[in-house]
Short mmCIF file of C-alpha atoms in Angstrom, two decimals:
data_model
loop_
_atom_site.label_atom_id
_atom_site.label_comp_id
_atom_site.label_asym_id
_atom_site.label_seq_id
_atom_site.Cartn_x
_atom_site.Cartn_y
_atom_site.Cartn_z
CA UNK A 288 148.88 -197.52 -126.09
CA UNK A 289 147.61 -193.48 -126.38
CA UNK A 290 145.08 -194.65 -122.89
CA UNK A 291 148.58 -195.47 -121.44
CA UNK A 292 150.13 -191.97 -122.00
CA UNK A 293 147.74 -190.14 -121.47
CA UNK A 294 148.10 -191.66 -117.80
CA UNK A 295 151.72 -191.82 -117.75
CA UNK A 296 151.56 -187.38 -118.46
CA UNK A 297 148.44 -186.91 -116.04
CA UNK A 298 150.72 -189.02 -113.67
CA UNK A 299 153.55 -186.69 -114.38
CA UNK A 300 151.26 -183.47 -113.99
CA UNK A 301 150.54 -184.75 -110.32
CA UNK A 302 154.19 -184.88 -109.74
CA UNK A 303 155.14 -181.40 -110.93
CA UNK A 304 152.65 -179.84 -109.87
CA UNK A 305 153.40 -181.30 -106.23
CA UNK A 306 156.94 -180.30 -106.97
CA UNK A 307 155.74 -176.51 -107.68
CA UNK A 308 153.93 -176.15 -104.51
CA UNK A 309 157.66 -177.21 -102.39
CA UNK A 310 159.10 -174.41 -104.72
CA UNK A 311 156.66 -171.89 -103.56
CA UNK A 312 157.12 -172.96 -99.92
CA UNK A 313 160.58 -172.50 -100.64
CA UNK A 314 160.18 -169.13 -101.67
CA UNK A 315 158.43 -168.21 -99.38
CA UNK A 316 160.55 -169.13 -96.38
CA UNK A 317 163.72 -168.79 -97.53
CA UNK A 318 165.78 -168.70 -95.35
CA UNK A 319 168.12 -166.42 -97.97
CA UNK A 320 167.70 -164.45 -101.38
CA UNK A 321 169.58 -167.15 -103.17
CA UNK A 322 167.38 -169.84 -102.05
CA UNK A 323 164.46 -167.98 -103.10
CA UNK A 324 165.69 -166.75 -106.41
CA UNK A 325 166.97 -170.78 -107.39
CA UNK A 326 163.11 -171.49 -106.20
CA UNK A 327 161.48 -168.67 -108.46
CA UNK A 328 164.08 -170.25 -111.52
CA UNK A 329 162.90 -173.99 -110.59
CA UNK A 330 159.32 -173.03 -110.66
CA UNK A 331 159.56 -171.43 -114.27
CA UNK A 332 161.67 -174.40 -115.31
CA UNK A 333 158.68 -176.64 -113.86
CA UNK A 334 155.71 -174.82 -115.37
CA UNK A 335 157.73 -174.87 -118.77
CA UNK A 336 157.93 -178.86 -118.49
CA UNK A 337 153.69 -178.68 -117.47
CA UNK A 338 153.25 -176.25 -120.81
CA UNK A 339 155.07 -178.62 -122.63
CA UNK A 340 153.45 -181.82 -120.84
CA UNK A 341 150.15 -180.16 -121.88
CA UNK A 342 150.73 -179.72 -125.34
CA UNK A 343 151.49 -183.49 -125.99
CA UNK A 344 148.34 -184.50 -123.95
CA UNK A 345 146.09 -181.86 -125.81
CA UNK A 346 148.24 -182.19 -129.20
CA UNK A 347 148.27 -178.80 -129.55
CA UNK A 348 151.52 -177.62 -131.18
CA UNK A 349 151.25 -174.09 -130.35
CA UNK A 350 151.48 -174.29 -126.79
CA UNK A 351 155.20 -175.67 -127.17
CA UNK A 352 155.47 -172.30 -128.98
CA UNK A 353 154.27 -170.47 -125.42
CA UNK A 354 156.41 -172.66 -123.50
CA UNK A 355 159.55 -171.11 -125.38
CA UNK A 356 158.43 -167.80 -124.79
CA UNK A 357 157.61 -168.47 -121.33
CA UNK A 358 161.48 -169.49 -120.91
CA UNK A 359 163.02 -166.36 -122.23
CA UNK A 360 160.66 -164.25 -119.74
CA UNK A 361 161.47 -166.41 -116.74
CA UNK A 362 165.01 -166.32 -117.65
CA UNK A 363 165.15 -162.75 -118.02
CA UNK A 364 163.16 -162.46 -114.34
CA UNK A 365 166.29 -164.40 -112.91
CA UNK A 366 168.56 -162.55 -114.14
CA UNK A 367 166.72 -159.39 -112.89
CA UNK A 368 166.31 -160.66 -109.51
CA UNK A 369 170.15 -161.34 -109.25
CA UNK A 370 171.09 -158.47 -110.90
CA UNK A 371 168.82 -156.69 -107.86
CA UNK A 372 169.97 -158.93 -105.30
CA UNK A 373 173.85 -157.81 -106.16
CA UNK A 374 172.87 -154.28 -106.05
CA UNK A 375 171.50 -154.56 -102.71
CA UNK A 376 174.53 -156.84 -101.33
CA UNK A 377 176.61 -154.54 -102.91
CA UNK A 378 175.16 -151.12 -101.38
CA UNK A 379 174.97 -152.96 -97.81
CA UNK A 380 178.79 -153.49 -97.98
CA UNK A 381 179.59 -150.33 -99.04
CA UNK A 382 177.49 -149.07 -96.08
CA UNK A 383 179.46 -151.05 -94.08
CA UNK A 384 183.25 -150.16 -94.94
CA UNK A 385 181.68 -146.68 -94.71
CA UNK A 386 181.09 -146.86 -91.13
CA UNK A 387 184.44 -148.73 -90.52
CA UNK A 388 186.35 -145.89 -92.12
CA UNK A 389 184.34 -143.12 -90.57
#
């Protein structure tokens, strides 16, 4: 029964990590910010599900510890990323009613 989960998480491993690398392409090309900053949160939501996949397969309870951590930061990297974003859309349409008015 263990022999058939340790295949069933290496099977799911494959699979995410799969799944990462079309988040990274994804980020990478785009084509807007908010498909890249929904990739960026996927991919920390994916390598949180690997940390924890990881710590089940090496029973290691610690590592479920570093996967909780590892949420707060990539939450807090969304957030900063929109909170950019916004400041930047935000600016560009001011620019813009600028030159409307002027």
């Amino acid at each position: 029964m263990t022999e058939a989960y340790n295949v069933l998480y290496t099977i799911s491993l494959v699979v995410i990590g799969v799944l990462l690398l079309a988040c990274l392409i994804r980020a990478i090309r785009g084509p807007r910010i908010a498909d890249r900053v929904i990739a960026i949160n996927m991919m920390g939501t994916l390598i949180v599900i690997t940390i924890c996949i990881l710590s089940f397969l090496m029973n290691e309870g610690y590592l479920v510890d570093i996967a909780m951590i590892y949420t707060m930061l990539s939450f807090l990297a969304v957030v900063l990323l929109t909170k950019v974003y916004m400041g930047i859309y935000r600016e560009k349409h001011r620019r813009e009613e600028e030159k409307k008015h002027a």
